[in-house]
C-alpha positions as a LaTeX table, in Angstrom:
\begin{tabular}{lrrr}
\hline
Residue & $x$ (\AA) & $y$ (\AA) & $z$ (\AA) \\
\hline
Met1 & 96.64 & 34.60 & 139.14 \\
Lys2 & 94.25 & 36.46 & 136.86 \\
Val3 & 94.12 & 40.26 & 136.77 \\
Thr4 & 90.47 & 40.12 & 137.82 \\
Glu5 & 91.43 & 38.00 & 140.83 \\
His6 & 94.14 & 40.47 & 141.84 \\
Ile7 & 91.55 & 43.26 & 141.74 \\
Asn8 & 89.02 & 41.28 & 143.78 \\
Asn9 & 91.66 & 40.34 & 146.36 \\
Ala10 & 92.72 & 43.99 & 146.78 \\
Asn11 & 89.49 & 44.71 & 148.72 \\
Gly12 & 89.07 & 48.16 & 147.19 \\
Asn13 & 92.71 & 49.23 & 147.48 \\
Thr14 & 94.28 & 50.72 & 144.35 \\
Leu15 & 96.98 & 48.48 & 142.84 \\
Phe16 & 100.16 & 49.59 & 141.05 \\
Ser17 & 101.19 & 48.07 & 137.71 \\
Phe18 & 103.36 & 49.05 & 134.78 \\
Glu19 & 104.32 & 48.14 & 131.23 \\
Ile20 & 107.82 & 47.50 & 129.88 \\
Leu21 & 109.40 & 47.26 & 126.44 \\
Pro22 & 111.55 & 44.29 & 125.42 \\
Pro23 & 115.15 & 45.45 & 124.90 \\
Leu24 & 116.44 & 46.00 & 121.40 \\
Lys25 & 117.92 & 42.96 & 119.70 \\
Gly26 & 121.47 & 42.38 & 120.89 \\
Gln27 & 120.79 & 43.44 & 124.49 \\
Asn28 & 120.19 & 41.02 & 127.34 \\
Val29 & 117.42 & 40.72 & 129.89 \\
Gln30 & 119.45 & 42.46 & 132.61 \\
Ser31 & 118.36 & 45.84 & 131.23 \\
Ile32 & 114.78 & 44.76 & 131.95 \\
Phe33 & 115.64 & 43.69 & 135.50 \\
Asp34 & 117.49 & 46.97 & 136.12 \\
Asn35 & 114.27 & 48.88 & 135.37 \\
Ile36 & 111.96 & 46.52 & 137.25 \\
Asp37 & 114.04 & 46.28 & 140.46 \\
Pro38 & 113.40 & 49.87 & 141.64 \\
Leu39 & 109.63 & 49.42 & 141.23 \\
Met40 & 109.22 & 46.17 & 143.15 \\
Glu41 & 108.90 & 47.98 & 146.49 \\
Phe42 & 105.41 & 49.08 & 145.35 \\
Lys43 & 104.36 & 45.42 & 145.05 \\
Pro44 & 103.00 & 45.28 & 141.48 \\
Pro45 & 100.76 & 42.21 & 141.14 \\
Phe46 & 101.41 & 42.10 & 137.39 \\
Ile47 & 103.71 & 43.60 & 134.76 \\
Asp48 & 102.82 & 44.02 & 131.08 \\
Val49 & 105.36 & 43.18 & 128.37 \\
Thr50 & 104.76 & 44.66 & 124.94 \\
Tyr51 & 105.13 & 42.76 & 121.67 \\
His52 & 106.70 & 44.50 & 118.69 \\
Arg53 & 105.85 & 43.19 & 115.26 \\
Glu54 & 108.22 & 42.93 & 112.36 \\
Glu55 & 109.41 & 45.87 & 110.30 \\
Tyr56 & 110.49 & 45.95 & 106.67 \\
Val57 & 113.80 & 47.49 & 105.68 \\
Tyr58 & 115.36 & 47.74 & 102.24 \\
Lys59 & 119.05 & 46.96 & 101.85 \\
Glu60 & 120.90 & 48.15 & 98.75 \\
Leu61 & 122.78 & 45.36 & 96.98 \\
Asp62 & 126.06 & 45.70 & 95.07 \\
Asn63 & 124.13 & 45.75 & 91.78 \\
Gly64 & 122.06 & 48.74 & 92.93 \\
Leu65 & 118.86 & 46.78 & 93.48 \\
Leu66 & 117.00 & 46.88 & 96.77 \\
Gln67 & 116.42 & 43.77 & 98.82 \\
Lys68 & 113.41 & 43.70 & 101.15 \\
Lys69 & 114.28 & 42.31 & 104.57 \\
Val70 & 112.06 & 41.48 & 107.54 \\
Val71 & 113.51 & 42.69 & 110.86 \\
Lys72 & 112.31 & 42.19 & 114.43 \\
Lys73 & 113.95 & 44.90 & 116.53 \\
Arg74 & 112.51 & 43.88 & 119.92 \\
Pro75 & 112.05 & 40.10 & 120.10 \\
Gly76 & 111.66 & 38.10 & 123.29 \\
Thr77 & 108.25 & 38.90 & 124.81 \\
Val78 & 107.54 & 35.29 & 125.81 \\
Gly79 & 111.03 & 34.73 & 127.24 \\
Ile80 & 110.88 & 37.99 & 129.20 \\
Cys81 & 107.50 & 37.04 & 130.67 \\
Ala82 & 108.89 & 33.68 & 131.78 \\
Ala83 & 111.97 & 35.38 & 133.28 \\
Ile84 & 109.83 & 37.92 & 135.18 \\
Gln85 & 107.59 & 35.26 & 136.68 \\
Asn86 & 110.59 & 33.15 & 137.65 \\
Lys87 & 112.60 & 36.00 & 139.20 \\
Tyr88 & 109.93 & 38.17 & 140.81 \\
His89 & 107.02 & 35.76 & 141.30 \\
Val90 & 104.52 & 38.24 & 139.89 \\
Asp91 & 102.25 & 37.73 & 136.92 \\
Ala92 & 103.67 & 38.81 & 133.57 \\
Ile93 & 101.18 & 39.78 & 130.88 \\
Pro94 & 102.35 & 39.45 & 127.28 \\
His95 & 100.76 & 41.50 & 124.54 \\
Ile96 & 99.59 & 39.42 & 121.59 \\
Leu97 & 98.83 & 41.05 & 118.25 \\
Cys98 & 96.77 & 40.38 & 115.18 \\
Gly99 & 99.45 & 41.97 & 112.99 \\
Gly100 & 102.19 & 39.59 & 111.91 \\
Phe101 & 100.34 & 36.49 & 113.14 \\
Thr102 & 98.29 & 33.87 & 111.35 \\
Lys103 & 95.62 & 32.11 & 113.39 \\
Glu104 & 97.96 & 29.11 & 113.60 \\
Asp105 & 100.78 & 31.34 & 114.88 \\
Thr106 & 98.40 & 32.75 & 117.48 \\
Glu107 & 97.36 & 29.32 & 118.67 \\
Asn108 & 100.97 & 28.15 & 119.01 \\
Phe109 & 101.88 & 31.36 & 120.85 \\
Leu110 & 99.04 & 30.80 & 123.31 \\
Ile111 & 99.98 & 27.14 & 123.81 \\
Asp112 & 103.53 & 28.22 & 124.76 \\
Leu113 & 102.13 & 30.76 & 127.23 \\
Asp114 & 99.84 & 28.14 & 128.73 \\
Phe115 & 102.77 & 25.75 & 129.19 \\
Leu116 & 104.64 & 28.49 & 131.06 \\
Gly117 & 101.78 & 29.07 & 133.48 \\
Ile118 & 101.00 & 32.54 & 132.15 \\
Asp119 & 97.39 & 33.30 & 133.06 \\
Asn120 & 96.81 & 36.70 & 131.40 \\
Val121 & 97.18 & 38.18 & 127.91 \\
Met122 & 96.51 & 41.57 & 126.34 \\
Ala123 & 94.78 & 41.06 & 122.98 \\
Leu124 & 95.51 & 43.88 & 120.54 \\
Arg125 & 95.11 & 44.47 & 116.86 \\
Gly126 & 98.47 & 46.23 & 116.65 \\
Asp127 & 99.61 & 49.03 & 114.39 \\
Ala128 & 100.31 & 48.98 & 110.69 \\
Val129 & 103.93 & 48.36 & 109.75 \\
Lys130 & 105.79 & 51.62 & 109.14 \\
Thr131 & 105.80 & 51.16 & 105.37 \\
Glu132 & 101.99 & 50.89 & 105.21 \\
Thr133 & 99.37 & 53.58 & 105.80 \\
Tyr134 & 96.67 & 51.23 & 107.05 \\
Phe135 & 96.75 & 48.04 & 109.06 \\
Lys136 & 96.89 & 44.93 & 106.91 \\
Ala137 & 96.16 & 41.50 & 108.38 \\
Glu138 & 98.07 & 38.35 & 107.49 \\
Lys139 & 96.39 & 36.21 & 104.85 \\
Glu140 & 95.28 & 33.68 & 107.48 \\
Gly141 & 95.24 & 36.12 & 110.38 \\
His142 & 92.79 & 38.27 & 112.31 \\
His143 & 91.72 & 41.70 & 111.14 \\
Tyr144 & 90.41 & 42.93 & 114.49 \\
Ala145 & 91.17 & 42.46 & 118.18 \\
Gly146 & 87.63 & 41.18 & 118.72 \\
Glu147 & 88.40 & 38.20 & 116.49 \\
Leu148 & 91.60 & 37.54 & 118.44 \\
Val149 & 89.63 & 37.62 & 121.71 \\
Thr150 & 87.24 & 35.03 & 120.27 \\
Gln151 & 90.12 & 32.67 & 119.40 \\
Ile152 & 91.53 & 32.96 & 122.93 \\
Ser153 & 88.06 & 32.35 & 124.41 \\
Asp154 & 87.68 & 29.28 & 122.19 \\
Leu155 & 90.96 & 27.88 & 123.54 \\
Asn156 & 89.65 & 28.50 & 127.05 \\
Lys157 & 86.80 & 26.17 & 126.07 \\
Gly158 & 89.19 & 23.57 & 124.61 \\
Thr159 & 88.36 & 24.46 & 120.99 \\
Tyr160 & 91.48 & 24.41 & 118.80 \\
Leu161 & 91.89 & 25.10 & 115.09 \\
Asp162 & 92.30 & 21.37 & 114.44 \\
Glu163 & 88.77 & 20.10 & 114.93 \\
Asp164 & 89.98 & 16.48 & 114.96 \\
Leu165 & 91.90 & 16.86 & 118.22 \\
Leu166 & 90.66 & 14.49 & 120.90 \\
Asn167 & 90.57 & 15.23 & 124.65 \\
Ser168 & 91.98 & 18.71 & 124.09 \\
Ser169 & 92.83 & 20.70 & 127.22 \\
Cys170 & 91.16 & 24.00 & 128.06 \\
Thr171 & 93.42 & 26.99 & 128.63 \\
Asn172 & 92.56 & 29.48 & 131.36 \\
Phe173 & 93.54 & 32.92 & 130.08 \\
Cys174 & 92.21 & 36.17 & 131.48 \\
Val175 & 91.98 & 38.47 & 128.46 \\
Gly176 & 92.58 & 42.21 & 128.55 \\
Val177 & 91.88 & 44.64 & 125.71 \\
Ala178 & 92.73 & 48.25 & 124.94 \\
Ala179 & 90.42 & 51.25 & 124.94 \\
Tyr180 & 90.78 & 54.89 & 123.98 \\
Pro181 & 89.14 & 57.59 & 126.14 \\
Glu182 & 89.67 & 60.04 & 123.28 \\
Lys183 & 88.74 & 57.37 & 120.67 \\
His184 & 90.97 & 55.29 & 118.41 \\
Met185 & 92.39 & 57.34 & 115.57 \\
Glu186 & 90.63 & 55.16 & 112.98 \\
Ala187 & 87.22 & 55.21 & 114.68 \\
Pro188 & 84.61 & 57.57 & 113.15 \\
Ser189 & 83.35 & 58.53 & 116.62 \\
Leu190 & 83.79 & 57.70 & 120.30 \\
Asp191 & 80.34 & 56.06 & 120.40 \\
Ser192 & 81.34 & 53.80 & 117.50 \\
Asp193 & 84.59 & 52.95 & 119.28 \\
Ile194 & 82.69 & 51.97 & 122.43 \\
His195 & 80.34 & 49.82 & 120.35 \\
Phe196 & 83.26 & 47.69 & 119.19 \\
Leu197 & 84.78 & 47.70 & 122.67 \\
Lys198 & 81.52 & 46.23 & 123.96 \\
Lys199 & 81.79 & 43.54 & 121.27 \\
Lys200 & 85.27 & 42.58 & 122.53 \\
Ile201 & 83.83 & 42.18 & 126.03 \\
Lys202 & 81.01 & 40.04 & 124.65 \\
Asn203 & 83.60 & 37.88 & 122.88 \\
Gly204 & 85.32 & 37.15 & 126.21 \\
Ala205 & 87.55 & 40.05 & 127.30 \\
Gln206 & 87.54 & 40.46 & 131.09 \\
Tyr207 & 89.25 & 43.78 & 131.68 \\
Ile208 & 90.24 & 46.95 & 129.83 \\
Val209 & 93.39 & 49.09 & 129.90 \\
Thr210 & 93.16 & 52.58 & 128.43 \\
Gln211 & 95.46 & 54.54 & 126.22 \\
Met212 & 97.35 & 57.28 & 128.07 \\
Phe213 & 95.49 & 60.50 & 128.86 \\
Phe214 & 96.48 & 63.70 & 130.64 \\
Asp215 & 93.04 & 64.97 & 131.65 \\
Asn216 & 91.23 & 62.75 & 134.15 \\
Asn217 & 87.87 & 64.13 & 133.04 \\
Arg218 & 88.39 & 62.33 & 129.72 \\
Tyr219 & 88.77 & 59.06 & 131.61 \\
Phe220 & 85.81 & 59.61 & 133.94 \\
Glu221 & 83.54 & 60.59 & 131.03 \\
Phe222 & 84.70 & 57.56 & 129.05 \\
Val223 & 83.99 & 55.18 & 131.95 \\
Glu224 & 80.54 & 56.71 & 132.39 \\
Lys225 & 79.77 & 56.17 & 128.69 \\
Cys226 & 80.98 & 52.55 & 128.90 \\
Arg227 & 78.83 & 51.84 & 131.96 \\
Lys228 & 75.77 & 53.29 & 130.23 \\
Glu229 & 76.43 & 50.87 & 127.36 \\
Gly230 & 76.49 & 47.93 & 129.77 \\
Ile231 & 80.26 & 47.43 & 129.98 \\
Thr232 & 80.85 & 46.30 & 133.56 \\
Val233 & 84.44 & 44.94 & 133.51 \\
Pro234 & 87.29 & 46.85 & 135.23 \\
Ile235 & 88.57 & 49.80 & 133.19 \\
Ile236 & 92.20 & 50.38 & 134.19 \\
Pro237 & 93.63 & 53.85 & 133.39 \\
Gly238 & 96.94 & 54.01 & 131.55 \\
Leu239 & 99.22 & 56.85 & 132.66 \\
Lys240 & 102.46 & 58.28 & 131.32 \\
Pro241 & 104.39 & 61.27 & 132.65 \\
Ile242 & 105.52 & 63.75 & 130.03 \\
Ala243 & 109.32 & 64.03 & 130.08 \\
Thr244 & 110.55 & 66.26 & 127.22 \\
Lys245 & 109.43 & 69.37 & 125.35 \\
Lys246 & 109.46 & 67.36 & 122.13 \\
Gln247 & 106.60 & 65.25 & 123.47 \\
Leu248 & 104.27 & 68.25 & 123.22 \\
Asn249 & 104.14 & 67.50 & 119.50 \\
Leu250 & 105.13 & 63.84 & 119.49 \\
Ile251 & 102.37 & 62.53 & 121.80 \\
Pro252 & 99.44 & 64.13 & 119.91 \\
His253 & 100.94 & 63.04 & 116.58 \\
Arg254 & 101.77 & 59.46 & 117.48 \\
Phe255 & 99.04 & 58.64 & 119.98 \\
His256 & 96.28 & 61.07 & 118.94 \\
Val257 & 95.92 & 62.30 & 122.52 \\
Asp258 & 95.11 & 65.88 & 123.53 \\
Leu259 & 97.20 & 67.67 & 126.12 \\
Pro260 & 95.46 & 70.05 & 128.57 \\
Glu261 & 96.20 & 73.72 & 127.93 \\
Asp262 & 97.46 & 74.18 & 131.50 \\
Leu263 & 100.02 & 71.42 & 131.01 \\
Ile264 & 101.14 & 72.81 & 127.65 \\
Leu265 & 101.71 & 76.29 & 129.07 \\
Glu266 & 103.72 & 74.92 & 131.99 \\
Val267 & 105.91 & 72.78 & 129.70 \\
Val268 & 106.60 & 75.78 & 127.45 \\
Lys269 & 107.78 & 77.74 & 130.50 \\
Cys270 & 110.32 & 75.05 & 131.44 \\
Gln271 & 113.95 & 76.01 & 130.88 \\
Asp272 & 115.08 & 72.50 & 129.91 \\
Asn273 & 113.97 & 68.88 & 129.82 \\
Glu274 & 114.99 & 68.25 & 133.43 \\
His275 & 112.37 & 70.80 & 134.46 \\
Val276 & 109.87 & 69.19 & 132.06 \\
Arg277 & 110.56 & 65.81 & 133.64 \\
Gln278 & 109.87 & 67.16 & 137.13 \\
Leu279 & 106.70 & 68.87 & 135.90 \\
Gly280 & 105.58 & 65.59 & 134.28 \\
Ile281 & 106.08 & 63.75 & 137.56 \\
Glu282 & 104.08 & 66.35 & 139.50 \\
Trp283 & 101.26 & 66.33 & 136.95 \\
Cys284 & 101.08 & 62.52 & 136.95 \\
Val285 & 101.12 & 62.42 & 140.76 \\
Gln286 & 98.08 & 64.70 & 140.85 \\
Gln287 & 96.34 & 62.57 & 138.22 \\
Ser288 & 97.15 & 59.42 & 140.18 \\
Lys289 & 95.94 & 60.77 & 143.52 \\
Glu290 & 92.63 & 61.91 & 142.02 \\
Leu291 & 92.09 & 58.51 & 140.39 \\
Gln292 & 93.08 & 56.73 & 143.58 \\
Lys293 & 90.62 & 58.84 & 145.59 \\
Ala294 & 87.90 & 57.86 & 143.11 \\
Gly295 & 88.49 & 54.20 & 143.96 \\
Ile296 & 90.04 & 53.13 & 140.64 \\
Pro297 & 91.19 & 49.49 & 141.05 \\
Val298 & 94.58 & 49.73 & 139.31 \\
Leu299 & 96.82 & 52.53 & 138.10 \\
His300 & 98.86 & 51.32 & 135.14 \\
Tyr301 & 101.99 & 53.22 & 134.10 \\
Tyr302 & 103.70 & 53.21 & 130.70 \\
Ser303 & 107.38 & 53.13 & 131.62 \\
Met304 & 108.78 & 53.04 & 128.05 \\
Gly305 & 111.80 & 51.13 & 129.37 \\
Lys306 & 112.72 & 53.66 & 132.09 \\
Ser307 & 111.64 & 53.45 & 135.69 \\
Asp308 & 113.11 & 56.51 & 137.44 \\
Asn309 & 110.16 & 58.85 & 136.88 \\
Ile310 & 107.63 & 56.06 & 137.56 \\
Lys311 & 109.36 & 55.39 & 140.89 \\
Ala312 & 109.21 & 59.09 & 141.74 \\
Ile313 & 105.46 & 59.06 & 141.10 \\
Ala314 & 104.75 & 55.80 & 142.90 \\
Ser315 & 106.71 & 56.98 & 145.94 \\
Gln316 & 104.15 & 59.77 & 146.42 \\
Val317 & 101.03 & 57.74 & 145.58 \\
Phe318 & 101.46 & 54.20 & 146.95 \\
\hline
\end{tabular}
C-alpha cells in the first residue's frame, strides 16, 4: 500500500514509522529483525531502509603504491526490504540515490523493486563520497533528486529508457522526497530550497519526510512556508532523540541542524551519557506529543540501527 493511502486510511490518527540502517557487510539480517521486533507493537504501516553508496579506500601495495578500491560497507537494501515485507507484512520503503547510479542502474533497481511488490520509494540525491567535497553525479546519472523523481514518474507511465520497448508495463510507485526545515546545507536560502522542493512535487513526488529537528517551531514554520508556496502533499516530520554528549557537536556539524539552547544546557548538566539518553527520550516525547496534538499524519523516527530509545518514546506517545 502507498504511504499516501496509509495516511488517508488513518482517519486523522497519527501513525508511527521509523528508519533503519542496513547492517555492516558481514552481518546477517537478524540484527535488523532484533531492532524491528520491539517496535512492532506500535503497528508501523511502513519502515524505511536507507541505501549507502560506495566509498573509496586506498590500500598500500607491497611496492609502496596505493591502490584505489571501491567498497560498499552496508549493502542489501533491496533484500532487507523484501525480508521485512515477507516477515512483518508491512510496507518497506527503500531509499534510492542519484549518487553511484547511472540512469540504467536506476531503472533496473526500480524494476527489481516492482517485481517484489514494493510500492514506495524515497528519492534522494545522496551525499558526496567522503573523498570529495561536493556531490559528483555518475557520467550517465542524475545530478538532482528532482531528475530522479522524473525518471520514477516516467516508469509509472510505462516510459522506459529504451524507447523501442513494446507493451511496456507501468510501475505504481509512491515517491517520497526529503526536505530540510533549516534548509539544505548547500542551498543559498530556505526560500530557494523550498523552490526546488516544489519542483520535486511537480515532477511527481507525493509526500515529504523532513530532516531531523529539535525545535518544533522550525517544523511548523517550514510547513507554513511550503503551504504558502502551494505544496499540499503530506510533510512528515523526522525525529531523532539525542543520546550522547558528543552529539552536541556532531549533529550540527554533520547534519547542519541547530539545537535549542534549553536542550544544550540540559545536556551539559548531565553527568554521563545514560542521563543524556534519558533526557533525549524526554525531549523527543514532548516534541512528539506536541506534533501529535497538532494533527501531524505520521511521526517518523531515525533509529540509526537501535530501537531501545525509540521504543521508550513510542510507549509514551502511541
